[in-house]
mmCIF file of C-alpha atoms in Angstrom:
data_model
loop_
_atom_site.group_PDB
_atom_site.id
_atom_site.type_symbol
_atom_site.label_atom_id
_atom_site.label_comp_id
_atom_site.label_asym_id
_atom_site.label_seq_id
_atom_site.Cartn_x
_atom_site.Cartn_y
_atom_site.Cartn_z
ATOM 1 C CA MET A 308 76.346 49.282 123.118
ATOM 2 C CA GLY A 309 73.266 50.858 121.979
ATOM 3 C CA ASN A 310 71.913 54.684 123.098
ATOM 4 C CA CYS A 311 68.360 56.515 122.845
ATOM 5 C CA MET A 312 70.026 59.134 124.182
ATOM 6 C CA PRO A 313 71.396 62.049 121.874
ATOM 7 C CA VAL A 314 75.517 62.530 122.570
ATOM 8 C CA PHE A 315 77.660 65.049 121.494
ATOM 9 C CA CYS A 316 81.439 64.463 121.124
ATOM 10 C CA GLY A 317 83.681 67.212 121.593
ATOM 11 C CA ILE A 318 87.947 66.540 120.330
ATOM 12 C CA ASP A 319 90.611 69.067 121.936
ATOM 13 C CA TRP A 320 93.721 68.157 118.954
ATOM 14 C CA ALA A 321 97.400 68.166 118.960
ATOM 15 C CA GLU A 322 100.477 67.907 117.269
ATOM 16 C CA SER A 323 101.501 63.905 118.858
ATOM 17 C CA HIS A 324 97.945 63.121 120.491
ATOM 18 C CA HIS A 325 93.963 64.104 120.893
ATOM 19 C CA ASP A 326 91.798 63.533 123.815
ATOM 20 C CA VAL A 327 88.230 63.191 122.929
ATOM 21 C CA ALA A 328 85.482 63.422 125.416
ATOM 22 C CA LEU A 329 81.794 62.387 125.181
ATOM 23 C CA VAL A 330 78.488 63.586 127.307
ATOM 24 C CA ASP A 331 75.124 62.767 126.987
ATOM 25 C CA GLU A 332 71.877 64.907 126.305
ATOM 26 C CA THR A 333 71.986 65.953 130.214
ATOM 27 C CA GLY A 334 76.253 67.125 130.095
ATOM 28 C CA GLN A 335 77.245 64.006 131.687
ATOM 29 C CA LEU A 336 80.830 63.100 130.985
ATOM 30 C CA LEU A 337 80.710 59.368 129.111
ATOM 31 C CA ALA A 338 84.029 58.278 128.615
ATOM 32 C CA LYS A 339 87.020 60.208 128.249
ATOM 33 C CA ARG A 340 90.354 59.023 125.950
ATOM 34 C CA ARG A 341 93.129 60.561 124.794
ATOM 35 C CA ILE A 342 94.229 58.456 120.813
ATOM 36 C CA THR A 343 97.289 59.019 119.725
ATOM 37 C CA ASP A 344 97.351 60.915 115.839
ATOM 38 C CA ASP A 345 97.915 57.654 113.994
ATOM 39 C CA ALA A 346 96.100 55.499 112.473
ATOM 40 C CA ALA A 347 95.844 53.394 115.848
ATOM 41 C CA GLY A 348 94.404 56.045 117.342
ATOM 42 C CA TYR A 349 91.516 56.918 114.504
ATOM 43 C CA ARG A 350 90.250 52.912 114.698
ATOM 44 C CA LEU A 351 90.047 53.835 118.490
ATOM 45 C CA LEU A 352 88.188 56.906 118.291
ATOM 46 C CA LEU A 353 85.658 54.927 116.056
ATOM 47 C CA ASP A 354 85.972 52.158 118.337
ATOM 48 C CA LEU A 355 84.674 54.760 121.266
ATOM 49 C CA LEU A 356 82.299 56.676 119.474
ATOM 50 C CA ALA A 357 79.732 52.769 118.321
ATOM 51 C CA GLU A 358 80.739 52.006 122.000
ATOM 52 C CA HIS A 359 78.404 54.823 122.828
ATOM 53 C CA GLY A 360 75.733 54.352 119.915
ATOM 54 C CA ASP A 361 77.324 55.684 116.932
ATOM 55 C CA THR A 362 75.412 54.094 113.701
ATOM 56 C CA PRO A 363 75.993 54.899 109.819
ATOM 57 C CA GLY A 364 72.354 56.672 110.051
ATOM 58 C CA GLU A 365 72.402 58.220 113.093
ATOM 59 C CA PRO A 366 76.295 59.447 113.944
ATOM 60 C CA ILE A 367 77.864 61.497 116.824
ATOM 61 C CA PRO A 368 78.611 64.573 116.161
ATOM 62 C CA VAL A 369 81.747 65.912 116.370
ATOM 63 C CA ALA A 370 83.286 69.368 117.146
ATOM 64 C CA ILE A 371 86.725 70.082 116.835
ATOM 65 C CA GLU A 372 88.339 73.360 116.715
ATOM 66 C CA THR A 373 89.727 72.468 113.103
ATOM 67 C CA GLY A 374 88.280 71.719 109.600
ATOM 68 C CA ARG A 375 92.175 70.230 107.959
ATOM 69 C CA GLY A 376 93.758 67.431 108.573
ATOM 70 C CA LEU A 377 94.159 63.879 108.626
ATOM 71 C CA LEU A 378 91.976 63.667 111.907
ATOM 72 C CA VAL A 379 88.895 65.208 109.998
ATOM 73 C CA ALA A 380 89.210 63.750 107.276
ATOM 74 C CA ALA A 381 88.864 60.252 109.168
ATOM 75 C CA LEU A 382 85.811 61.573 110.950
ATOM 76 C CA ASN A 383 84.055 63.349 108.187
ATOM 77 C CA THR A 384 82.957 59.692 106.098
ATOM 78 C CA GLY A 385 80.363 59.208 105.306
ATOM 79 C CA THR A 386 77.317 61.469 107.030
ATOM 80 C CA ARG A 387 78.530 62.311 110.330
ATOM 81 C CA PRO A 388 78.284 66.262 110.666
ATOM 82 C CA VAL A 389 81.566 67.381 112.180
ATOM 83 C CA TYR A 390 81.871 71.499 113.335
ATOM 84 C CA ALA A 391 84.589 73.055 112.892
ATOM 85 C CA ILE A 392 84.244 75.348 116.212
ATOM 86 C CA ASN A 393 86.565 79.131 116.063
ATOM 87 C CA PRO A 394 89.046 78.782 119.131
ATOM 88 C CA LEU A 395 88.117 81.750 120.454
ATOM 89 C CA ALA A 396 84.132 80.845 120.689
ATOM 90 C CA ALA A 397 84.817 77.736 122.786
ATOM 91 C CA ALA A 398 87.211 79.861 124.314
ATOM 92 C CA ARG A 399 84.210 82.631 125.599
ATOM 93 C CA TYR A 400 82.534 78.621 125.912
ATOM 94 C CA ARG A 401 84.681 77.733 128.546
ATOM 95 C CA ASP A 402 84.838 80.765 131.046
ATOM 96 C CA ARG A 403 81.275 80.391 131.229
ATOM 97 C CA HIS A 404 82.545 77.474 133.097
ATOM 98 C CA SER A 405 85.064 78.615 135.268
ATOM 99 C CA VAL A 406 86.185 81.939 136.270
ATOM 100 C CA SER A 407 89.342 81.232 137.342
ATOM 101 C CA ARG A 408 90.420 80.482 133.742
ATOM 102 C CA LYS A 409 92.274 76.643 134.512
ATOM 103 C CA LYS A 410 93.346 75.256 131.505
ATOM 104 C CA SER A 411 93.428 71.297 129.951
ATOM 105 C CA ASP A 412 93.072 69.684 126.801
ATOM 106 C CA PRO A 413 90.840 67.133 128.212
ATOM 107 C CA GLY A 414 88.719 70.438 129.739
ATOM 108 C CA ASP A 415 88.152 71.650 126.277
ATOM 109 C CA ALA A 416 87.470 68.459 124.663
ATOM 110 C CA LEU A 417 84.446 68.533 127.621
ATOM 111 C CA VAL A 418 83.487 72.088 126.346
ATOM 112 C CA LEU A 419 83.319 71.436 122.986
ATOM 113 C CA ALA A 420 81.627 68.493 123.463
ATOM 114 C CA ASN A 421 79.529 70.839 125.349
ATOM 115 C CA ILE A 422 79.043 73.339 122.823
ATOM 116 C CA LEU A 423 77.093 70.927 120.760
ATOM 117 C CA ARG A 424 75.070 69.982 123.018
ATOM 118 C CA THR A 425 74.083 73.306 124.452
ATOM 119 C CA ASP A 426 74.004 75.348 120.851
ATOM 120 C CA LEU A 427 74.709 72.797 118.212
ATOM 121 C CA HIS A 428 72.196 74.829 116.195
ATOM 122 C CA ALA A 429 74.578 77.830 116.398
ATOM 123 C CA HIS A 430 77.012 76.194 114.660
ATOM 124 C CA ARG A 431 77.677 75.386 111.195
ATOM 125 C CA ARG A 432 78.491 71.427 110.107
ATOM 126 C CA LEU A 433 82.042 71.220 108.114
ATOM 127 C CA PRO A 434 80.185 71.554 104.316
ATOM 128 C CA ALA A 435 79.936 68.375 102.277
ATOM 129 C CA ASP A 436 82.088 69.212 99.209
ATOM 130 C CA SER A 437 83.088 66.568 96.516
ATOM 131 C CA ASP A 438 86.566 65.343 96.555
ATOM 132 C CA LEU A 439 86.779 66.860 93.853
ATOM 133 C CA ALA A 440 86.104 70.675 95.139
ATOM 134 C CA LYS A 441 88.419 69.142 97.699
ATOM 135 C CA ALA A 442 91.567 68.794 95.249
ATOM 136 C CA ILE A 443 90.820 73.111 94.047
ATOM 137 C CA THR A 444 91.185 74.018 96.901
ATOM 138 C CA VAL A 445 94.511 73.010 98.153
ATOM 139 C CA LEU A 446 96.103 73.475 94.764
ATOM 140 C CA ALA A 447 94.626 76.960 94.417
ATOM 141 C CA ARG A 448 95.036 77.694 97.848
ATOM 142 C CA ALA A 449 98.794 76.775 97.273
ATOM 143 C CA GLN A 450 99.662 78.489 93.330
ATOM 144 C CA GLN A 451 97.794 81.847 95.763
ATOM 145 C CA ASP A 452 100.311 81.685 98.582
ATOM 146 C CA ALA A 453 102.909 80.395 95.373
ATOM 147 C CA VAL A 454 102.482 83.628 93.321
ATOM 148 C CA TRP A 455 101.983 85.826 97.813
ATOM 149 C CA ALA A 456 106.075 84.154 97.944
ATOM 150 C CA ARG A 457 106.957 85.189 94.365
ATOM 151 C CA GLN A 458 106.244 88.921 95.014
ATOM 152 C CA GLN A 459 107.909 88.566 98.278
ATOM 153 C CA LEU A 460 111.082 88.019 96.586
ATOM 154 C CA VAL A 461 110.758 90.430 93.905
ATOM 155 C CA ASN A 462 110.356 92.684 96.733
ATOM 156 C CA GLN A 463 113.264 92.023 98.720
ATOM 157 C CA VAL A 464 115.551 91.944 95.065
ATOM 158 C CA ARG A 465 113.761 94.697 93.865
ATOM 159 C CA SER A 466 114.886 96.681 97.804
ATOM 160 C CA LEU A 467 118.571 95.110 97.335
ATOM 161 C CA LEU A 468 118.761 96.002 94.000
ATOM 162 C CA ARG A 469 117.640 100.059 94.787
ATOM 163 C CA GLU A 470 120.905 99.936 97.229
ATOM 164 C CA TYR A 471 123.897 98.958 94.357
ATOM 165 C CA PHE A 472 122.096 98.372 91.022
ATOM 166 C CA PRO A 473 119.681 100.470 89.140
ATOM 167 C CA ALA A 474 120.552 100.048 86.589
ATOM 168 C CA ALA A 475 118.783 97.322 86.936
ATOM 169 C CA LEU A 476 115.111 98.506 87.964
ATOM 170 C CA ASP A 477 116.026 100.901 84.989
ATOM 171 C CA ALA A 478 115.621 97.702 82.834
ATOM 172 C CA PHE A 479 112.992 95.849 83.498
ATOM 173 C CA LEU A 480 110.604 97.382 86.034
ATOM 174 C CA GLY A 481 108.660 99.491 83.365
ATOM 175 C CA LYS A 482 108.099 95.773 81.838
ATOM 176 C CA GLN A 483 104.892 93.397 82.969
ATOM 177 C CA PHE A 484 106.132 91.352 85.551
ATOM 178 C CA GLY A 485 109.205 93.835 85.455
ATOM 179 C CA LEU A 486 111.536 91.620 87.874
ATOM 180 C CA ALA A 487 109.619 87.992 87.859
ATOM 181 C CA ARG A 488 109.942 88.115 84.220
ATOM 182 C CA PRO A 489 112.748 85.004 83.657
ATOM 183 C CA GLU A 490 114.980 87.094 81.012
ATOM 184 C CA ALA A 491 115.208 89.680 84.642
ATOM 185 C CA ARG A 492 116.224 86.232 86.128
ATOM 186 C CA ALA A 493 118.369 85.195 82.953
ATOM 187 C CA VAL A 494 120.196 88.181 82.950
ATOM 188 C CA LEU A 495 120.570 89.215 86.425
ATOM 189 C CA ALA A 496 122.264 85.765 87.527
ATOM 190 C CA ALA A 497 124.357 86.368 84.378
ATOM 191 C CA ALA A 498 126.131 89.486 85.348
ATOM 192 C CA PRO A 499 124.566 90.432 89.969
ATOM 193 C CA THR A 500 126.771 93.449 89.574
ATOM 194 C CA PRO A 501 126.693 95.769 87.404
ATOM 195 C CA ALA A 502 130.271 95.665 86.514
ATOM 196 C CA ARG A 503 129.218 92.496 84.943
ATOM 197 C CA ALA A 504 126.696 94.079 83.707
ATOM 198 C CA ALA A 505 128.386 96.797 82.186
ATOM 199 C CA ARG A 506 130.890 93.916 80.374
ATOM 200 C CA LEU A 507 128.161 91.872 78.840
ATOM 201 C CA THR A 508 128.621 91.733 75.353
ATOM 202 C CA PRO A 509 125.561 91.187 73.128
ATOM 203 C CA ALA A 510 126.365 87.750 71.968
ATOM 204 C CA GLN A 511 125.946 86.990 75.490
ATOM 205 C CA LEU A 512 122.949 89.409 76.610
ATOM 206 C CA ARG A 513 121.298 87.774 73.488
ATOM 207 C CA ALA A 514 122.180 84.760 74.110
ATOM 208 C CA ALA A 515 120.439 85.509 77.937
ATOM 209 C CA LEU A 516 117.287 85.963 76.365
ATOM 210 C CA LYS A 517 117.233 82.773 74.605
ATOM 211 C CA ARG A 518 117.433 80.735 78.195
ATOM 212 C CA ALA A 519 115.171 82.211 79.549
ATOM 213 C CA GLY A 520 112.645 81.123 76.465
ATOM 214 C CA ARG A 521 112.456 84.904 74.421
ATOM 215 C CA THR A 522 112.145 84.035 70.542
ATOM 216 C CA ARG A 523 111.158 87.245 68.754
ATOM 217 C CA GLY A 524 113.441 90.620 69.398
ATOM 218 C CA ILE A 525 115.925 89.117 70.727
ATOM 219 C CA ASP A 526 118.617 91.664 68.594
ATOM 220 C CA ALA A 527 116.603 94.694 69.573
ATOM 221 C CA GLU A 528 116.616 93.497 73.064
ATOM 222 C CA ALA A 529 119.625 93.005 73.307
ATOM 223 C CA ASP A 530 120.686 96.257 72.782
ATOM 224 C CA ARG A 531 118.331 98.013 74.517
ATOM 225 C CA LEU A 532 119.904 96.708 77.624
ATOM 226 C CA ARG A 533 123.091 96.673 76.755
ATOM 227 C CA THR A 534 122.865 100.754 76.569
ATOM 228 C CA VAL A 535 120.582 100.540 80.535
ATOM 229 C CA LEU A 536 123.862 98.359 81.700
ATOM 230 C CA ARG A 537 126.251 100.554 79.856
ATOM 231 C CA ASP A 538 124.908 103.904 81.440
ATOM 232 C CA ASP A 539 126.556 106.215 84.371
ATOM 233 C CA TYR A 540 125.971 105.047 87.795
ATOM 234 C CA ALA A 541 126.558 106.096 91.317
ATOM 235 C CA HIS A 542 128.668 102.324 92.355
ATOM 236 C CA GLN A 543 128.939 100.827 96.154
ATOM 237 C CA PRO A 544 132.905 100.031 96.891
ATOM 238 C CA GLN A 545 133.320 97.643 94.730
ATOM 239 C CA ALA A 546 133.754 94.208 97.239
ATOM 240 C CA VAL A 547 130.459 95.857 98.714
ATOM 241 C CA GLU A 548 128.755 95.471 95.173
ATOM 242 C CA ASP A 549 130.581 92.049 95.279
ATOM 243 C CA ALA A 550 128.557 90.996 98.555
ATOM 244 C CA MET A 551 125.798 92.351 97.560
ATOM 245 C CA GLY A 552 126.408 90.217 94.054
ATOM 246 C CA HIS A 553 126.485 87.204 95.942
ATOM 247 C CA GLN A 554 123.543 88.667 97.804
ATOM 248 C CA LEU A 555 121.286 89.096 94.366
ATOM 249 C CA LEU A 556 122.633 85.660 93.151
ATOM 250 C CA ALA A 557 121.085 83.292 96.004
ATOM 251 C CA LEU A 558 117.728 85.458 95.483
ATOM 252 C CA ILE A 559 117.293 85.115 92.490
ATOM 253 C CA ARG A 560 117.820 80.925 92.645
ATOM 254 C CA GLN A 561 115.245 81.521 95.375
ATOM 255 C CA LEU A 562 112.943 83.911 92.678
ATOM 256 C CA ASP A 563 113.483 81.088 90.160
ATOM 257 C CA ALA A 564 111.966 78.606 91.741
ATOM 258 C CA ALA A 565 109.196 80.358 93.616
ATOM 259 C CA CYS A 566 108.259 81.837 89.931
ATOM 260 C CA LEU A 567 108.591 77.358 88.596
ATOM 261 C CA ALA A 568 106.435 76.254 91.448
ATOM 262 C CA ALA A 569 103.500 78.655 90.550
ATOM 263 C CA GLU A 570 103.390 77.661 87.314
ATOM 264 C CA GLU A 571 103.413 74.170 88.033
ATOM 265 C CA LEU A 572 100.157 74.867 90.689
ATOM 266 C CA ALA A 573 98.604 76.999 88.046
ATOM 267 C CA THR A 574 98.912 74.093 85.600
ATOM 268 C CA ALA A 575 97.600 71.084 87.994
ATOM 269 C CA VAL A 576 94.920 74.112 89.059
ATOM 270 C CA GLU A 577 93.954 74.631 85.222
ATOM 271 C CA GLU A 578 93.693 71.211 84.478
ATOM 272 C CA HIS A 579 91.659 69.671 87.834
ATOM 273 C CA PHE A 580 88.940 73.144 87.564
ATOM 274 C CA ARG A 581 88.166 72.219 84.245
ATOM 275 C CA ARG A 582 86.644 68.897 84.963
ATOM 276 C CA HIS A 583 84.276 70.812 87.695
ATOM 277 C CA PRO A 584 80.187 71.061 86.847
ATOM 278 C CA ASP A 585 80.465 74.639 87.868
ATOM 279 C CA ALA A 586 83.492 75.795 85.465
ATOM 280 C CA GLU A 587 81.348 76.351 83.035
ATOM 281 C CA ILE A 588 79.191 78.678 85.362
ATOM 282 C CA ILE A 589 82.218 79.984 87.443
ATOM 283 C CA LEU A 590 84.026 81.290 84.109
ATOM 284 C CA SER A 591 80.883 82.551 82.214
ATOM 285 C CA PHE A 592 80.915 85.986 84.534
ATOM 286 C CA PRO A 593 83.292 88.567 83.996
ATOM 287 C CA GLY A 594 86.559 89.070 84.864
ATOM 288 C CA LEU A 595 87.175 86.238 86.703
ATOM 289 C CA GLY A 596 90.072 83.282 84.188
ATOM 290 C CA VAL A 597 90.483 80.456 85.545
ATOM 291 C CA GLN A 598 93.255 81.039 87.503
ATOM 292 C CA LEU A 599 90.571 83.236 89.763
ATOM 293 C CA ALA A 600 87.676 81.421 89.558
ATOM 294 C CA ALA A 601 89.642 78.139 90.759
ATOM 295 C CA ARG A 602 89.912 80.449 94.475
ATOM 296 C CA VAL A 603 86.353 81.458 94.088
ATOM 297 C CA LEU A 604 85.688 77.721 93.918
ATOM 298 C CA ALA A 605 88.120 76.691 96.104
ATOM 299 C CA GLU A 606 86.718 79.277 99.280
ATOM 300 C CA ILE A 607 82.236 78.485 98.462
ATOM 301 C CA GLY A 608 82.864 74.615 97.513
ATOM 302 C CA ASP A 609 80.158 72.630 95.998
ATOM 303 C CA ASP A 610 78.121 72.233 98.215
ATOM 304 C CA ARG A 611 74.828 74.162 97.533
ATOM 305 C CA THR A 612 73.311 73.714 100.942
ATOM 306 C CA ARG A 613 76.328 75.232 102.697
ATOM 307 C CA PHE A 614 74.506 78.751 102.904
ATOM 308 C CA THR A 615 71.115 79.367 103.749
ATOM 309 C CA ASP A 616 70.491 82.045 101.028
ATOM 310 C CA ALA A 617 72.983 84.783 99.626
ATOM 311 C CA ARG A 618 73.319 86.661 102.470
ATOM 312 C CA GLY A 619 75.052 84.350 104.098
ATOM 313 C CA LEU A 620 77.710 83.156 101.086
ATOM 314 C CA LYS A 621 78.102 87.594 100.404
ATOM 315 C CA ALA A 622 78.772 87.399 105.077
ATOM 316 C CA TYR A 623 81.180 84.625 104.874
ATOM 317 C CA ALA A 624 82.862 86.639 101.556
ATOM 318 C CA GLY A 625 83.365 89.163 103.887
ATOM 319 C CA SER A 626 81.508 91.589 101.480
ATOM 320 C CA ALA A 627 78.084 92.263 103.182
ATOM 321 C CA PRO A 628 78.176 94.965 105.286
ATOM 322 C CA VAL A 629 77.715 94.522 109.043
ATOM 323 C CA THR A 630 75.344 96.268 111.778
ATOM 324 C CA ARG A 631 76.813 97.335 115.215
ATOM 325 C CA ALA A 632 73.366 98.742 117.238
ATOM 326 C CA SER A 633 73.678 100.161 120.867
ATOM 327 C CA GLY A 634 70.941 102.820 122.264
ATOM 328 C CA LYS A 635 70.846 105.914 119.939
ATOM 329 C CA LYS A 636 74.526 104.673 118.211
ATOM 330 C CA ARG A 637 74.343 103.093 114.531
ATOM 331 C CA TYR A 638 77.375 102.249 113.019
ATOM 332 C CA VAL A 639 77.419 100.362 109.495
ATOM 333 C CA GLY A 640 80.797 99.060 107.888
ATOM 334 C CA ARG A 641 82.495 96.197 106.346
ATOM 335 C CA ARG A 642 83.087 92.975 108.097
ATOM 336 C CA PHE A 643 86.530 92.362 109.846
ATOM 337 C CA ILE A 644 85.722 87.996 110.808
ATOM 338 C CA LYS A 645 85.876 86.943 106.441
ATOM 339 C CA ASN A 646 87.220 84.527 104.763
ATOM 340 C CA ASP A 647 90.259 86.630 104.114
ATOM 341 C CA ARG A 648 91.441 84.707 100.157
ATOM 342 C CA LEU A 649 87.754 85.223 99.320
ATOM 343 C CA ILE A 650 88.006 88.887 99.454
ATOM 344 C CA SER A 651 90.746 88.933 97.995
ATOM 345 C CA ALA A 652 89.944 87.101 95.146
ATOM 346 C CA GLY A 653 87.254 89.872 95.071
ATOM 347 C CA PHE A 654 88.634 92.437 94.801
ATOM 348 C CA LEU A 655 90.959 91.345 91.957
ATOM 349 C CA TRP A 656 86.933 89.969 89.913
ATOM 350 C CA ALA A 657 85.787 93.294 90.864
ATOM 351 C CA PHE A 658 88.812 94.771 89.512
ATOM 352 C CA SER A 659 88.859 92.946 86.182
ATOM 353 C CA ALA A 660 85.323 92.905 85.804
ATOM 354 C CA LEU A 661 84.918 96.984 85.435
ATOM 355 C CA ARG A 662 87.331 96.485 81.887
ATOM 356 C CA ALA A 663 84.816 93.208 80.394
ATOM 357 C CA SER A 664 80.817 93.791 82.139
ATOM 358 C CA PRO A 665 79.447 97.647 80.978
ATOM 359 C CA GLY A 666 77.020 96.566 83.796
ATOM 360 C CA ALA A 667 79.987 96.411 86.072
ATOM 361 C CA ASP A 668 81.512 99.265 85.033
ATOM 362 C CA ALA A 669 78.523 101.431 85.238
ATOM 363 C CA HIS A 670 77.446 100.199 88.891
ATOM 364 C CA TYR A 671 80.835 100.507 90.334
ATOM 365 C CA ARG A 672 80.627 104.489 88.295
ATOM 366 C CA ARG A 673 77.085 104.678 90.694
ATOM 367 C CA ARG A 674 78.857 104.357 93.896
ATOM 368 C CA ARG A 675 81.636 106.119 93.483
ATOM 369 C CA GLU A 676 78.643 109.088 92.417
ATOM 370 C CA ARG A 677 77.204 108.867 95.301
ATOM 371 C CA GLY A 678 80.586 109.227 97.843
ATOM 372 C CA ASP A 679 81.869 105.686 97.858
ATOM 373 C CA TRP A 680 85.414 105.162 97.752
ATOM 374 C CA HIS A 681 87.810 103.229 95.371
ATOM 375 C CA ALA A 682 87.594 99.523 97.836
ATOM 376 C CA GLN A 683 84.030 100.377 99.205
ATOM 377 C CA ALA A 684 82.808 100.968 95.625
ATOM 378 C CA GLN A 685 85.086 97.569 94.885
ATOM 379 C CA ARG A 686 83.713 96.160 97.536
ATOM 380 C CA ASN A 687 79.708 96.845 96.853
ATOM 381 C CA LEU A 688 80.073 95.766 93.232
ATOM 382 C CA PHE A 689 81.994 92.011 94.212
ATOM 383 C CA ASN A 690 79.242 91.927 97.033
ATOM 384 C CA ARG A 691 76.455 92.445 94.228
ATOM 385 C CA MET A 692 78.261 89.930 91.964
ATOM 386 C CA ILE A 693 78.788 86.800 94.458
ATOM 387 C CA GLY A 694 74.986 86.860 95.673
ATOM 388 C CA GLN A 695 74.782 86.470 91.362
ATOM 389 C CA LEU A 696 76.973 84.346 91.097
ATOM 390 C CA TYR A 697 74.957 81.606 94.632
ATOM 391 C CA HIS A 698 71.163 82.369 92.168
ATOM 392 C CA CYS A 699 73.443 81.185 89.307
ATOM 393 C CA LEU A 700 74.610 77.849 91.115
ATOM 394 C CA GLN A 701 71.945 77.032 92.987
ATOM 395 C CA SER A 702 69.973 77.535 88.954
ATOM 396 C CA ARG A 703 72.432 76.031 87.130
ATOM 397 C CA GLN A 704 72.394 79.242 85.099
ATOM 398 C CA LEU A 705 75.231 80.896 82.178
ATOM 399 C CA PHE A 706 75.612 84.907 83.453
ATOM 400 C CA ASP A 707 73.942 87.469 81.407
ATOM 401 C CA GLU A 708 74.718 90.688 81.108
ATOM 402 C CA GLN A 709 71.481 91.734 80.205
ATOM 403 C CA HIS A 710 69.807 89.765 83.333
ATOM 404 C CA ALA A 711 72.505 90.988 85.747
ATOM 405 C CA PHE A 712 72.269 94.907 85.317
ATOM 406 C CA THR A 713 69.392 96.591 83.651
ATOM 407 C CA SER A 714 66.739 93.384 85.258
ATOM 408 C CA PRO A 715 65.024 95.172 88.640
ATOM 409 C CA SER A 716 63.561 91.613 89.394
ATOM 410 C CA ALA A 717 67.694 91.137 89.066
ATOM 411 C CA ASP A 718 67.606 93.647 91.378
ATOM 412 C CA LEU A 719 65.467 91.822 94.668
ATOM 413 C CA ALA A 720 66.808 88.798 93.692
ATOM 414 C CA VAL A 721 70.395 89.651 94.381
ATOM 415 C CA ALA A 722 69.622 91.739 96.965
ATOM 416 C CA ALA A 723 71.966 91.593 100.143
#
């Protein structure tokens, strides 16, 4: 049926079902329904919205406590505004209507609908990113998770080796990527205990290095490893050493899988990222390689209307300071509510930029001279550079070192 009054929809989502509530501008409950989490349920939801006036030209806005999943994908088509409401914010709104702290799924759906009815202007709709940007987000986050999982396994291997096999640590920790190196994993898989490692022949070591993909300096590296592995170290009792060897083999298999996953995802990230129209601009910034640049794009998206200005992006990234003032007290400090993945990428970006950009290095040193400790100076540099990135993406310009760090107008353009 047609409806001249604005209608607002709230959805309390769960794994197997979702509760839906629709209200008008006076807060009157128009409809409530429980739908299943499948295609039939999504069709029922769209039919319910259409029944209450939803049209392509005037879609009903929807509030939900997540920005991901098939339900959101079904809703976030065309021009429909979908708002992902923070669960903590929803809980605060719930307390406005009841002090007893009663809670139910249909009640939560009604709360979400009323959030849009009363405070639509205070919430930001899901960005209208392109499908390619969304795919890059999936891949870049997965690759980052794979890297974190790989490092976690490396830490477990390192901790175990300290207990019974210090020769392996001496053999590989001084090398780039350490225990995650293919040759480190190949040698440890061939000889997971000190006793077996000491019996490895030069030919066996060379074979292990070749299996790991090494093509140069094989003889010299085999001789080095043989010397280290045959050196004099303390030992666990043989039975304990053998048991720890079995544990190491299990960890090495997991580490092999984690390394392979990280490498395959990195390849997929690069293939997708280089096809994106923003890739050339983002890669023009010092300190950003393909993987790190893809992580930045994954978190900021390609919807140019998502942030009204550079300050909005800086706040989202957590690089801009936040001020808390009450009476005579005033505190300026770092943000705790932020995009953790973006600030993590930002610190790596700022660190890499120190060697790639004279202007970035000079900026960092000035901040240190003013009394900033290392992390503060890095955050300030990231804050400046992400503001510059916002400007370049909006104006479709490549990064210019001279303009970025020596022009007074540039300072004004990216000021927080």
